[in-house]
C-alpha positions as a Python dict, from the first residue, in 0.01 Angstrom:
ca = {
    (1, 'M'): (0, 0, 0),
    (2, 'A'): (-97, 238, -279),
    (3, 'R'): (-395, 388, -434),
    (4, 'T'): (-547, 508, -763),
    (5, 'T'): (-849, 694, -845),
    (6, 'R'): (-1143, 622, -1068),
    (7, 'T'): (-1138, 842, -1374),
    (8, 'C'): (-1413, 927, -1620),
    (9, 'N'): (-1420, 1092, -1944),
    (10, 'P'): (-1476, 1474, -1904),
    (11, 'R'): (-1803, 1607, -2032),
    (12, 'A'): (-1801, 1898, -2280),
    (13, 'A'): (-1956, 2213, -2145),
    (14, 'A'): (-2097, 2361, -2467),
    (15, 'L'): (-2245, 2268, -2798),
    (16, 'A'): (-1932, 2406, -2958),
    (17, 'A'): (-1776, 2067, -2870),
    (18, 'L'): (-2009, 1878, -3110),
    (19, 'P'): (-1817, 1559, -3164),
    (20, 'L'): (-1681, 1394, -3465),
    (21, 'V'): (-1558, 1103, -3267),
    (22, 'L'): (-1729, 815, -3083),
    (23, 'A'): (-1690, 970, -2739),
    (24, 'A'): (-1845, 723, -2494),
    (25, 'C'): (-2190, 666, -2631),
    (26, 'A'): (-2419, 342, -2682),
    (27, 'G'): (-2800, 104, -2580),
    (28, 'P'): (-3127, -152, -2646),
    (29, 'G'): (-3178, -282, -2998),
    (30, 'G'): (-3239, 43, -3178),
    (31, 'T'): (-3575, 78, -3346),
    (32, 'A'): (-3760, -144, -3585),
    (33, 'A'): (-3836, -21, -3932),
    (34, 'D'): (-4208, 12, -3846),
    (35, 'P'): (-4260, 10, -3471),
    (36, 'P'): (-4619, -48, -3343),
    (37, 'A'): (-4848, 242, -3333),
    (38, 'P'): (-5010, 347, -3001),
    (39, 'A'): (-5307, 125, -3065),
    (40, 'A'): (-5096, -190, -3074),
    (41, 'A'): (-5136, -470, -2819),
    (42, 'A'): (-5022, -383, -2465),
    (43, 'S'): (-4678, -462, -2356),
    (44, 'P'): (-4610, -635, -2018),
    (45, 'A'): (-4553, -297, -1860),
    (46, 'E'): (-4888, -175, -2004),
    (47, 'A'): (-5074, -481, -1883),
    (48, 'E'): (-4971, -390, -1523),
    (49, 'A'): (-5058, -23, -1567),
    (50, 'P'): (-5310, 137, -1317),
    (51, 'A'): (-5671, 127, -1427),
    (52, 'T'): (-5739, 497, -1380),
    (53, 'G'): (-5608, 799, -1558),
    (54, 'A'): (-5499, 982, -1244),
    (55, 'G'): (-5318, 673, -1124),
    (56, 'G'): (-5156, 627, -1457),
    (57, 'Y'): (-5030, 988, -1457),
    (58, 'L'): (-4884, 963, -1109),
    (59, 'A'): (-4725, 621, -1184),
    (60, 'A'): (-4584, 751, -1512),
    (61, 'R'): (-4421, 1052, -1340),
    (62, 'Q'): (-4267, 827, -1075),
    (63, 'A'): (-4138, 575, -1334),
    (64, 'Y'): (-3994, 855, -1553),
    (65, 'K'): (-3801, 994, -1260),
    (66, 'G'): (-3673, 654, -1193),
    (67, 'D'): (-3551, 612, -1551),
    (68, 'D'): (-3800, 325, -1621),
    (69, 'L'): (-3918, 474, -1937),
    (70, 'D'): (-4105, 170, -2066),
    (71, 'T'): (-4328, 166, -1756),
    (72, 'A'): (-4365, 548, -1784),
    (73, 'A'): (-4481, 521, -2143),
    (74, 'A'): (-4736, 250, -2049),
    (75, 'H'): (-4875, 453, -1768),
    (76, 'Y'): (-4903, 762, -1978),
    (77, 'R'): (-5100, 564, -2231),
    (78, 'V'): (-5353, 472, -1963),
    (79, 'A'): (-5374, 835, -1854),
    (80, 'L'): (-5434, 954, -2209),
    (81, 'G'): (-5707, 693, -2252),
    (82, 'E'): (-5918, 892, -2004),
    (83, 'D'): (-5796, 1245, -2095),
    (84, 'P'): (-5676, 1220, -2462),
    (85, 'D'): (-5639, 1593, -2531),
    (86, 'N'): (-5469, 1704, -2200),
    (87, 'P'): (-5176, 1906, -2325),
    (88, 'A'): (-4935, 1813, -2045),
    (89, 'L'): (-5017, 1441, -2085),
    (90, 'V'): (-4968, 1460, -2460),
    (91, 'R'): (-4626, 1630, -2428),
    (92, 'R'): (-4501, 1391, -2158),
    (93, 'A'): (-4634, 1078, -2334),
    (94, 'F'): (-4471, 1197, -2659),
    (95, 'L'): (-4125, 1228, -2503),
    (96, 'A'): (-4150, 893, -2316),
    (97, 'R'): (-4255, 717, -2639),
    (98, 'L'): (-3968, 874, -2835),
    (99, 'E'): (-3709, 788, -2566),
    (100, 'I'): (-3801, 418, -2560),
    (101, 'G'): (-3758, 405, -2937),
    (102, 'D'): (-4126, 401, -3043),
    (103, 'A'): (-4076, 670, -3301),
    (104, 'A'): (-4400, 590, -3481),
    (105, 'G'): (-4605, 615, -3161),
    (106, 'A'): (-4427, 944, -3076),
    (107, 'A'): (-4503, 1083, -3421),
    (108, 'A'): (-4883, 1001, -3372),
    (109, 'L'): (-4880, 1190, -3042),
    (110, 'A'): (-4693, 1476, -3216),
    (111, 'E'): (-4976, 1505, -3461),
    (112, 'R'): (-5226, 1510, -3175),
    (113, 'G'): (-5011, 1768, -2992),
    (114, 'L'): (-5010, 1999, -3293),
    (115, 'A'): (-5380, 1957, -3341),
    (116, 'T'): (-5454, 2052, -2980),
    (117, 'G'): (-5182, 2314, -2936),
    (118, 'A'): (-4983, 2096, -2701),
    (119, 'V'): (-4658, 2143, -2888),
    (120, 'A'): (-4348, 2004, -2713),
    (121, 'P'): (-3983, 2024, -2800),
    (122, 'F'): (-3901, 1783, -3080),
    (123, 'M'): (-4255, 1725, -3200),
    (124, 'H'): (-4183, 1914, -3518),
    (125, 'L'): (-3859, 1736, -3560),
    (126, 'S'): (-4031, 1398, -3507),
    (127, 'L'): (-4284, 1475, -3781),
    (128, 'G'): (-4006, 1605, -4013),
    (129, 'V'): (-3822, 1279, -3963),
    (130, 'E'): (-4135, 1083, -4048),
    (131, 'R'): (-4163, 1276, -4376),
    (132, 'A'): (-3798, 1220, -4449),
    (133, 'R'): (-3842, 846, -4405),
    (134, 'L'): (-4099, 854, -4670),
    (135, 'G'): (-3887, 1073, -4904),
    (136, 'D'): (-4116, 1369, -4863),
    (137, 'W'): (-3829, 1622, -4839),
    (138, 'D'): (-4046, 1922, -4893),
    (139, 'G'): (-4268, 1813, -4608),
    (140, 'A'): (-3969, 1747, -4396),
    (141, 'A'): (-3814, 2085, -4467),
    (142, 'D'): (-4145, 2255, -4366),
    (143, 'F'): (-4132, 2091, -4025),
    (144, 'F'): (-3753, 2152, -3982),
    (145, 'L'): (-3818, 2518, -4047),
    (146, 'L'): (-4049, 2525, -3746),
    (147, 'L'): (-3772, 2420, -3506),
    (148, 'P'): (-3720, 2665, -3226),
    (149, 'R'): (-3439, 2919, -3257),
    (150, 'S'): (-3283, 2792, -2939),
    (151, 'R'): (-2912, 2725, -2900),
    (152, 'L'): (-2969, 2367, -3017),
    (153, 'G'): (-3207, 2483, -3290),
    (154, 'L'): (-2951, 2713, -3440),
    (155, 'V'): (-2731, 2422, -3502),
    (156, 'M'): (-2997, 2180, -3598),
    (157, 'R'): (-3180, 2392, -3863),
    (158, 'P'): (-2893, 2432, -4108),
    (159, 'M'): (-2780, 2068, -4073),
    (160, 'L'): (-3129, 1926, -4137),
    (161, 'A'): (-3212, 2188, -4400),
    (162, 'G'): (-2898, 2093, -4587),
    (163, 'W'): (-2996, 1722, -4591),
    (164, 'A'): (-3350, 1809, -4690),
    (165, 'A'): (-3208, 2004, -4988),
    (166, 'A'): (-2980, 1712, -5068),
    (167, 'G'): (-3293, 1483, -5059),
    (168, 'R'): (-3460, 1706, -5314),
    (169, 'G'): (-3155, 1696, -5536),
    (170, 'D'): (-3075, 2058, -5465),
    (171, 'A'): (-2705, 2053, -5438),
    (172, 'A'): (-2672, 2437, -5427),
    (173, 'G'): (-2930, 2451, -5154),
    (174, 'A'): (-2737, 2191, -4948),
    (175, 'D'): (-2424, 2387, -4985),
    (176, 'R'): (-2580, 2710, -4869),
    (177, 'A'): (-2732, 2546, -4572),
    (178, 'F'): (-2406, 2371, -4458),
    (179, 'A'): (-2221, 2698, -4527),
    (180, 'G'): (-2445, 2851, -4266),
    (181, 'L'): (-2329, 2580, -4013),
    (182, 'A'): (-1971, 2639, -4117),
    (183, 'A'): (-1997, 3014, -4042),
    (184, 'M'): (-2057, 2928, -3669),
    (185, 'P'): (-1723, 2927, -3476),
    (186, 'G'): (-1622, 2578, -3378),
    (187, 'F'): (-1842, 2410, -3636),
    (188, 'E'): (-1623, 2431, -3940),
    (189, 'T'): (-1500, 2076, -3932),
    (190, 'L'): (-1836, 1935, -3867),
    (191, 'A'): (-1987, 2133, -4148),
    (192, 'L'): (-1709, 2008, -4384),
    (193, 'L'): (-1789, 1645, -4287),
    (194, 'H'): (-2154, 1698, -4397),
    (195, 'I'): (-2052, 1886, -4710),
    (196, 'A'): (-1824, 1602, -4808),
    (197, 'H'): (-2103, 1344, -4749),
    (198, 'A'): (-2353, 1535, -4941),
    (199, 'A'): (-2116, 1602, -5235),
    (200, 'A'): (-2028, 1226, -5248),
    (201, 'L'): (-2396, 1133, -5247),
    (202, 'G'): (-2458, 1371, -5524),
    (203, 'G'): (-2168, 1232, -5731),
    (204, 'D'): (-1952, 1546, -5705),
    (205, 'G'): (-1621, 1367, -5630),
    (206, 'E'): (-1414, 1678, -5663),
    (207, 'A'): (-1612, 1870, -5401),
    (208, 'A'): (-1624, 1564, -5173),
    (209, 'G'): (-1249, 1516, -5189),
    (210, 'A'): (-1184, 1883, -5127),
    (211, 'A'): (-1406, 1884, -4823),
    (212, 'F'): (-1259, 1571, -4681),
    (213, 'R'): (-905, 1701, -4736),
    (214, 'D'): (-996, 2035, -4569),
    (215, 'A'): (-1156, 1868, -4274),
    (216, 'L'): (-856, 1635, -4217),
    (217, 'A'): (-608, 1933, -4254),
    (218, 'R'): (-780, 2130, -3990),
    (219, 'N'): (-701, 1862, -3727),
    (220, 'P'): (-348, 1765, -3619),
    (221, 'D'): (-495, 1440, -3501),
    (222, 'P'): (-824, 1392, -3694),
    (223, 'P'): (-1101, 1220, -3491),
    (224, 'P'): (-1160, 851, -3580),
    (225, 'R'): (-1512, 912, -3729),
    (226, 'L'): (-1370, 1166, -3973),
    (227, 'R'): (-1081, 930, -4066),
    (228, 'L'): (-1320, 650, -4124),
    (229, 'A'): (-1555, 853, -4348),
    (230, 'A'): (-1272, 999, -4557),
    (231, 'A'): (-1093, 664, -4589),
    (232, 'A'): (-1421, 485, -4688),
    (233, 'W'): (-1491, 752, -4957),
    (234, 'L'): (-1122, 730, -5092),
    (235, 'A'): (-1151, 349, -5108),
    (236, 'S'): (-1486, 380, -5298),
    (237, 'E'): (-1291, 584, -5548),
    (238, 'R'): (-1019, 311, -5566),
    (239, 'R'): (-768, 532, -5407),
    (240, 'M'): (-651, 268, -5155),
    (241, 'E'): (-312, 411, -5067),
    (242, 'E'): (-472, 747, -4975),
    (243, 'A'): (-746, 570, -4793),
    (244, 'R'): (-497, 382, -4570),
    (245, 'R'): (-312, 701, -4506),
    (246, 'A'): (-642, 863, -4409),
    (247, 'L'): (-703, 589, -4149),
    (248, 'G'): (-379, 685, -3987),
    (249, 'P'): (-171, 457, -3760),
    (250, 'R'): (-310, 149, -3599),
    (251, 'S'): (-437, 222, -3246),
    (252, 'R'): (-620, 15, -2985),
    (253, 'R'): (-785, 337, -2851),
    (254, 'G'): (-1013, 395, -3155),
    (255, 'P'): (-1215, 195, -3391),
    (256, 'D'): (-1098, -160, -3460),
    (257, 'P'): (-812, -141, -3710),
    (258, 'A'): (-882, -488, -3858),
    (259, 'A'): (-1246, -411, -3906),
    (260, 'A'): (-1148, -67, -4054),
    (261, 'A'): (-918, -230, -4306),
    (262, 'A'): (-1195, -478, -4413),
    (263, 'M'): (-1431, -192, -4445),
    (264, 'L'): (-1199, -32, -4699),
    (265, 'D'): (-1202, -347, -4904),
    (266, 'R'): (-1578, -358, -4910),
    (267, 'A'): (-1598, 11, -5003),
    (268, 'A'): (-1343, -53, -5286),
    (269, 'A'): (-1556, -337, -5414),
    (270, 'G'): (-1848, -109, -5435),
    (271, 'E'): (-2034, -256, -5142),
    (272, 'P'): (-2236, -31, -4907),
    (273, 'V'): (-2057, 45, -4578),
    (274, 'P'): (-2212, 246, -4285),
    (275, 'E'): (-1918, 491, -4293),
    (276, 'L'): (-2046, 616, -4630),
    (277, 'V'): (-2381, 809, -4653),
    (278, 'S'): (-2586, 635, -4919),
    (279, 'S'): (-2904, 840, -4891),
    (280, 'A'): (-3016, 1190, -4763),
    (281, 'A'): (-3204, 1010, -4483),
    (282, 'E'): (-2872, 857, -4372),
    (283, 'G'): (-2716, 1201, -4382),
    (284, 'A'): (-2992, 1345, -4167),
    (285, 'A'): (-2937, 1057, -3931),
    (286, 'E'): (-2566, 1153, -3903),
    (287, 'A'): (-2666, 1506, -3827),
    (288, 'L'): (-2903, 1393, -3551),
    (289, 'F'): (-2636, 1170, -3410),
    (290, 'D'): (-2403, 1472, -3393),
    (291, 'L'): (-2666, 1669, -3207),
    (292, 'A'): (-2751, 1375, -2981),
    (293, 'S'): (-2377, 1317, -2885),
    (294, 'A'): (-2338, 1693, -2806),
    (295, 'M'): (-2644, 1684, -2575),
    (296, 'Q'): (-2506, 1372, -2398),
    (297, 'R'): (-2186, 1557, -2340),
    (298, 'E'): (-2381, 1835, -2174),
    (299, 'R'): (-2558, 1573, -1961),
    (300, 'S'): (-2899, 1652, -2134),
    (301, 'R'): (-2992, 1282, -2134),
    (302, 'S'): (-3350, 1310, -2237),
    (303, 'A'): (-3263, 1534, -2539),
    (304, 'A'): (-2970, 1307, -2629),
    (305, 'M'): (-3184, 1001, -2615),
    (306, 'A'): (-3471, 1160, -2827),
    (307, 'L'): (-3232, 1268, -3090),
    (308, 'A'): (-3043, 926, -3096),
    (309, 'R'): (-3371, 741, -3131),
    (310, 'L'): (-3478, 971, -3420),
    (311, 'A'): (-3133, 901, -3587),
    (312, 'L'): (-3210, 527, -3561),
    (313, 'R'): (-3555, 578, -3693),
    (314, 'L'): (-3390, 714, -4016),
    (315, 'R'): (-3106, 464, -4003),
    (316, 'P'): (-3181, 155, -3786),
    (317, 'D'): (-2823, -5, -3857),
    (318, 'F'): (-2630, 298, -3738),
    (319, 'P'): (-2363, 172, -3499),
    (320, 'L'): (-2269, 514, -3360),
    (321, 'A'): (-2630, 595, -3270),
    (322, 'Q'): (-2672, 242, -3119),
    (323, 'L'): (-2372, 292, -2907),
    (324, 'L'): (-2498, 634, -2793),
    (325, 'V'): (-2834, 496, -2695),
    (326, 'G'): (-2656, 220, -2498),
    (327, 'E'): (-2442, 476, -2316),
    (328, 'I'): (-2743, 677, -2208),
    (329, 'L'): (-2918, 355, -2089),
    (330, 'D'): (-2594, 257, -1891),
    (331, 'D'): (-2606, 604, -1739),
    (332, 'R'): (-2966, 545, -1635),
    (333, 'G'): (-2882, 213, -1484),
    (334, 'R'): (-3061, 10, -1750),
    (335, 'H'): (-2768, -214, -1811),
    (336, 'A'): (-2966, -514, -1947),
    (337, 'E'): (-3116, -290, -2216),
    (338, 'A'): (-2789, -137, -2299),
    (339, 'A'): (-2619, -478, -2331),
    (340, 'A'): (-2889, -576, -2573),
    (341, 'I'): (-2831, -286, -2808),
    (342, 'Y'): (-2456, -329, -2793),
    (343, 'R'): (-2495, -685, -2911),
    (344, 'D'): (-2698, -559, -3212),
    (345, 'V'): (-2376, -386, -3349),
    (346, 'P'): (-2217, -622, -3597),
    (347, 'L'): (-1872, -745, -3505),
    (348, 'A'): (-1761, -661, -3854),
    (349, 'S'): (-1822, -299, -3788),
    (350, 'P'): (-1516, -84, -3692),
    (351, 'Y'): (-1715, -22, -3375),
    (352, 'G'): (-1823, -382, -3331),
    (353, 'A'): (-1541, -481, -3087),
    (354, 'L'): (-1604, -172, -2874),
    (355, 'A'): (-1984, -256, -2857),
    (356, 'R'): (-1893, -612, -2743),
    (357, 'L'): (-1658, -469, -2469),
    (358, 'R'): (-1939, -233, -2359),
    (359, 'A'): (-2193, -520, -2350),
    (360, 'A'): (-1946, -704, -2121),
    (361, 'A'): (-1921, -389, -1894),
    (362, 'S'): (-2302, -363, -1877),
    (363, 'L'): (-2316, -732, -1765),
    (364, 'R'): (-2059, -659, -1496),
    (365, 'D'): (-2267, -358, -1377),
    (366, 'L'): (-2561, -600, -1351),
    (367, 'G'): (-2351, -826, -1118),
    (368, 'R'): (-2334, -1087, -1397),
    (369, 'T'): (-1954, -1114, -1381),
    (370, 'G'): (-1948, -1473, -1505),
    (371, 'E'): (-2141, -1389, -1824),
    (372, 'A'): (-1918, -1073, -1862),
    (373, 'A'): (-1604, -1289, -1829),
    (374, 'A'): (-1733, -1541, -2078),
    (375, 'A'): (-1823, -1268, -2331),
    (376, 'L'): (-1473, -1118, -2303),
    (377, 'A'): (-1305, -1457, -2336),
    (378, 'E'): (-1531, -1530, -2650),
    (379, 'L'): (-1422, -1193, -2791),
    (380, 'A'): (-1063, -1267, -2723),
    (381, 'G'): (-1092, -1597, -2898),
    (382, 'E'): (-1249, -1432, -3208),
    (383, 'R'): (-970, -1168, -3217),
    (384, 'P'): (-645, -1352, -3163),
    (385, 'R'): (-421, -1057, -3211),
    (386, 'D'): (-621, -806, -3004),
    (387, 'P'): (-494, -760, -2640),
    (388, 'V'): (-791, -546, -2528),
    (389, 'P'): (-1035, -824, -2443),
    (390, 'W'): (-772, -980, -2207),
    (391, 'I'): (-702, -640, -2053),
    (392, 'R'): (-1076, -592, -1981),
    (393, 'L'): (-1092, -936, -1830),
    (394, 'G'): (-801, -863, -1614),
    (395, 'D'): (-979, -541, -1508),
    (396, 'L'): (-1287, -751, -1425),
    (397, 'R'): (-1103, -1006, -1220),
    (398, 'R'): (-903, -723, -1047),
    (399, 'G'): (-1245, -556, -948),
    (400, 'D'): (-1337, -892, -795),
    (401, 'K'): (-1001, -899, -616),
    (402, 'D'): (-916, -1221, -783),
    (403, 'W'): (-553, -1124, -818),
    (404, 'G'): (-427, -1447, -975),
    (405, 'E'): (-688, -1453, -1244),
    (406, 'A'): (-630, -1086, -1318),
    (407, 'I'): (-256, -1132, -1345),
    (408, 'A'): (-309, -1432, -1586),
    (409, 'A'): (-534, -1225, -1798),
    (410, 'Y'): (-296, -932, -1817),
    (411, 'D'): (-8, -1178, -1903),
    (412, 'R'): (-216, -1299, -2201),
    (413, 'A'): (-276, -945, -2306),
    (414, 'E'): (89, -859, -2296),
    (415, 'A'): (173, -1166, -2508),
    (416, 'R'): (-29, -1008, -2784),
    (417, 'I'): (167, -691, -2783),
    (418, 'D'): (484, -700, -3009),
    (419, 'A'): (639, -372, -2900),
    (420, 'P'): (467, -182, -2615),
    (421, 'G'): (401, 175, -2683),
    (422, 'P'): (286, 483, -2477),
    (423, 'E'): (-73, 364, -2495),
    (424, 'D'): (17, 43, -2313),
    (425, 'W'): (121, 211, -1985),
    (426, 'R'): (-218, 125, -1836),
    (427, 'L'): (-170, -240, -1885),
    (428, 'F'): (153, -250, -1693),
    (429, 'Y'): (-1, -17, -1430),
    (430, 'T'): (-308, -227, -1379),
    (431, 'R'): (-110, -549, -1373),
    (432, 'G'): (124, -394, -1126),
    (433, 'I'): (-165, -321, -893),
    (434, 'A'): (-278, -687, -910),
    (435, 'L'): (76, -807, -842),
    (436, 'E'): (125, -576, -556),
    (437, 'R'): (-199, -703, -401),
    (438, 'A'): (-87, -1059, -457),
    (439, 'K'): (232, -975, -258),
    (440, 'D'): (448, -1020, -568),
    (441, 'W'): (634, -684, -528),
    (442, 'K'): (934, -765, -744),
    (443, 'R'): (715, -805, -1054),
    (444, 'A'): (481, -519, -956),
    (445, 'E'): (773, -277, -924),
    (446, 'R'): (897, -375, -1263),
    (447, 'D'): (548, -310, -1412),
    (448, 'F'): (523, 27, -1253),
    (449, 'L'): (861, 136, -1370),
    (450, 'K'): (769, 7, -1722),
    (451, 'A'): (442, 210, -1716),
    (452, 'L'): (651, 517, -1630),
    (453, 'E'): (898, 450, -1894),
    (454, 'L'): (618, 430, -2155),
    (455, 'S'): (434, 737, -2026),
    (456, 'P'): (649, 929, -1775),
    (457, 'D'): (381, 1189, -1660),
    (458, 'Q'): (110, 954, -1534),
    (459, 'P'): (30, 1085, -1186),
    (460, 'Y'): (-147, 761, -1072),
    (461, 'V'): (154, 548, -1150),
    (462, 'M'): (386, 790, -979),
    (463, 'N'): (150, 797, -677),
    (464, 'Y'): (124, 415, -656),
    (465, 'L'): (487, 352, -692),
    (466, 'G'): (592, 628, -463),
    (467, 'Y'): (343, 526, -201),
    (468, 'S'): (452, 172, -218),
    (469, 'W'): (809, 251, -168),
    (470, 'T'): (710, 477, 121),
    (471, 'E'): (526, 190, 289),
    (472, 'Q'): (842, -36, 255),
    (473, 'G'): (1068, 243, 370),
    (474, 'V'): (1287, 225, 55),
    (475, 'H'): (1377, 484, -210),
    (476, 'L'): (1210, 756, 16),
    (477, 'E'): (1368, 1047, -151),
    (478, 'R'): (1260, 932, -505),
    (479, 'A'): (928, 828, -376),
    (480, 'E'): (879, 1182, -240),
    (481, 'R'): (986, 1343, -573),
    (482, 'L'): (730, 1112, -758),
    (483, 'I'): (452, 1193, -537),
    (484, 'E'): (526, 1567, -531),
    (485, 'K'): (511, 1561, -918),
    (486, 'A'): (185, 1362, -902),
    (487, 'V'): (39, 1635, -669),
    (488, 'E'): (138, 1912, -914),
    (489, 'L'): (-47, 1720, -1186),
    (490, 'R'): (-353, 1642, -974),
    (491, 'P'): (-361, 1900, -687),
    (492, 'N'): (-711, 1814, -585),
    (493, 'D'): (-677, 1442, -568),
    (494, 'G'): (-720, 1343, -208),
    (495, 'Y'): (-556, 1001, -250),
    (496, 'I'): (-243, 1159, -396),
    (497, 'L'): (-231, 1438, -147),
    (498, 'D'): (-261, 1168, 130),
    (499, 'S'): (39, 997, -21),
    (500, 'L'): (246, 1311, 11),
    (501, 'G'): (133, 1357, 375),
    (502, 'W'): (222, 989, 435),
    (503, 'V'): (573, 1018, 286),
    (504, 'L'): (630, 1332, 510),
    (505, 'F'): (500, 1127, 811),
    (506, 'R'): (718, 828, 737),
    (507, 'T'): (1027, 1040, 716),
    (508, 'G'): (953, 1196, 1055),
    (509, 'R'): (825, 1537, 942),
    (510, 'F'): (502, 1507, 1139),
    (511, 'H'): (420, 1873, 1155),
    (512, 'E'): (450, 1907, 781),
    (513, 'A'): (235, 1602, 730),
    (514, 'V'): (-60, 1724, 921),
    (515, 'P'): (-188, 1997, 686),
    (516, 'K'): (-143, 1774, 392),
    (517, 'L'): (-338, 1496, 550),
    (518, 'E'): (-605, 1733, 678),
    (519, 'R'): (-663, 1856, 326),
    (520, 'A'): (-664, 1501, 200),
    (521, 'V'): (-940, 1418, 446),
    (522, 'R'): (-1142, 1721, 335),
    (523, 'L'): (-1112, 1597, -22),
    (524, 'K'): (-1187, 1227, 63),
    (525, 'P'): (-1378, 1247, 392),
    (526, 'N'): (-1511, 893, 385),
    (527, 'D'): (-1190, 707, 316),
    (528, 'P'): (-1086, 497, 622),
    (529, 'T'): (-709, 487, 531),
    (530, 'I'): (-681, 861, 497),
    (531, 'N'): (-861, 924, 819),
    (532, 'D'): (-627, 670, 992),
    (533, 'H'): (-326, 843, 856),
    (534, 'L'): (-441, 1180, 992),
    (535, 'G'): (-503, 1010, 1321),
    (536, 'D'): (-144, 885, 1327),
    (537, 'A'): (-9, 1231, 1243),
    (538, 'Y'): (-212, 1395, 1518),
    (539, 'W'): (-79, 1148, 1760),
    (540, 'R'): (280, 1221, 1673),
    (541, 'V'): (233, 1600, 1707),
    (542, 'G'): (72, 1554, 2051),
    (543, 'R'): (-295, 1604, 1945),
    (544, 'R'): (-409, 1280, 2117),
    (545, 'I'): (-784, 1352, 2146),
    (546, 'E'): (-808, 1442, 1779),
    (547, 'A'): (-611, 1132, 1694),
    (548, 'G'): (-852, 912, 1868),
    (549, 'F'): (-1140, 1088, 1703),
    (550, 'Q'): (-989, 1026, 1356),
    (551, 'W'): (-919, 655, 1433),
    (552, 'R'): (-1280, 605, 1555),
    (553, 'R'): (-1403, 780, 1223),
    (554, 'A'): (-1188, 541, 1027),
    (555, 'L'): (-1326, 245, 1223),
    (556, 'A'): (-1682, 350, 1139),
    (557, 'M'): (-1598, 338, 763),
    (558, 'D'): (-1583, -47, 731),
    (559, 'P'): (-1206, -73, 670),
    (560, 'E'): (-1049, -395, 552),
    (561, 'A'): (-957, -648, 817),
    (562, 'E'): (-593, -569, 841),
    (563, 'L'): (-658, -195, 882),
    (564, 'L'): (-941, -256, 1125),
    (565, 'S'): (-718, -465, 1343),
    (566, 'A'): (-446, -191, 1354),
    (567, 'I'): (-698, 84, 1428),
    (568, 'E'): (-845, -118, 1722),
    (569, 'E'): (-498, -168, 1864),
    (570, 'K'): (-421, 204, 1829),
    (571, 'L'): (-739, 304, 2007),
    (572, 'E'): (-645, 70, 2285),
    (573, 'R'): (-279, 156, 2325),
    (574, 'G'): (-199, 460, 2097),
    (575, 'L'): (104, 458, 1880),
    (576, 'P'): (417, 320, 2038),
    (577, 'A'): (726, 528, 2074),
    (578, 'P'): (909, 561, 1742),
    (579, 'D'): (1124, 248, 1700),
    (580, 'R'): (1213, 285, 1326),
    (581, 'P'): (1469, 499, 1150),
    (582, 'D'): (1190, 706, 1002),
    (583, 'G'): (1035, 768, 1336),
    (584, 'S'): (692, 637, 1250),
    (585, 'G'): (657, 348, 1489),
    (586, 'K'): (374, 101, 1418),
    (587, 'T'): (148, 187, 1132),
    (588, 'A'): (-172, 42, 982),
    (589, 'G'): (-15, -127, 681),
    (590, 'G'): (-209, -300, 406),
    (591, 'A'): (-285, -197, 55),
    (592, 'H'): (-546, 70, -10),
    (593, 'V'): (-664, 81, -374),
    (594, 'P'): (-1008, 242, -411),
    (595, 'G'): (-1192, 75, -705),
    (596, 'A'): (-923, -190, -752),
}
């Protein structure tokens, strides 16, 4: 019996973390080049909208709160039909239109808002983007100058002003604007990326190369997006060896290495590639993506979605922005829409494989696990050297508790790895979980040990292996050392703290176990196994009433069948007198792997 915890990518707390990498972002098929204006034929959602303005407004508010933005936009449209100049309605309808990707409809509402004084955040930005699309960079710059001097605006203004200047052919003006961004602490690398793109667009190869070199030199491990941009430019200059060095070592944790290499060949042949900015509008789209990604990291989903949609308005085939829209849609539970936009990212893109993996994850979240499995198997067939699709399929089957299929998928993934490296620890760890649950402990133990060999400081591996040894009553001293180290690394993880309490219990140190298990219960109050463990510890130290209370709590938490049977027996008879060398007597047994 062992456990792991679900982990998620940490979210940045400040705009200073504006990303250069694809940090978990993606959604529905972007925006068309010319989306329908507000007067277009009604959508299915609009056809079902309430017939009255007041009803439309209330229905729209409710739909927006529920993240059903298409329905919200439809209902706001009905409400505006009866009260077209209501400032609150115009502002809310504008944002809803923008978030669903109807940038043209949003711009029409922005014009109305400015005419009636109902100005909302991003209205000026929306109108500036529309001017930029048409090549009217003077008009775009005028609107960009009206952006608020908020924390976000302080970053947005120099970025967009720089690209407006580049659009007018004013290289010096672009440099001055981007220099203003570079003067902000934490934004130097981001500014250099945009300086490099603008210089390359303007034909100043010397300045572009200097900016790319400076940006790469500032980062010991340059983010993938920066590597791809620098490599694409170097390849376009026919400097292929430097381009390959800029890409860095092959890794399965970033953009697809094979697709990145093919991108270099296309760039060297003079073909357009998304990693190179080929117009000022595309540069402005890159800036909007940067801002959108930062807002998503701050959990400002509406702002992030609006900015990402505007990026796609300027550059509809922008994989990073598509991935970000998809991520926001997934966060909102709109998994079908997210899957649709992920599928719009070409597989030939360095982010194409990632998009397909995310599409499969969205299908899984919809409960369409068969389709998700088929999509992963198809991707595995298209990419015969890539282990990741099989790893994800193993994860999918493991989530379904289909241990045999999970193990088979993980085996196929391992067969594609010539020499396992540190990044492969997770494969051996997850296969070890599936093997342990399938009662093949001999292989499971080998995998856990291999995972620790590849990455010695992984607390979840140490916890799982140490807990499993504890349950079997073997290697108890080493198990305790592993779990203690895991606790040092994750002191507020209830599962790992429970493991420490449990190894103390199983070695007869009941009074030491109690405070550890009590804290574990405080951290994970709704876990049946942890509550059961605390009940056992209370029983052993003579706190029988509290033991019964904890067991009954555990019983109310829908434990698995094996644990349920053990708890019922303990409630009837209590724990028997210790009859084992470790003094524990009968325990619940069974594996406990939240999220496995």
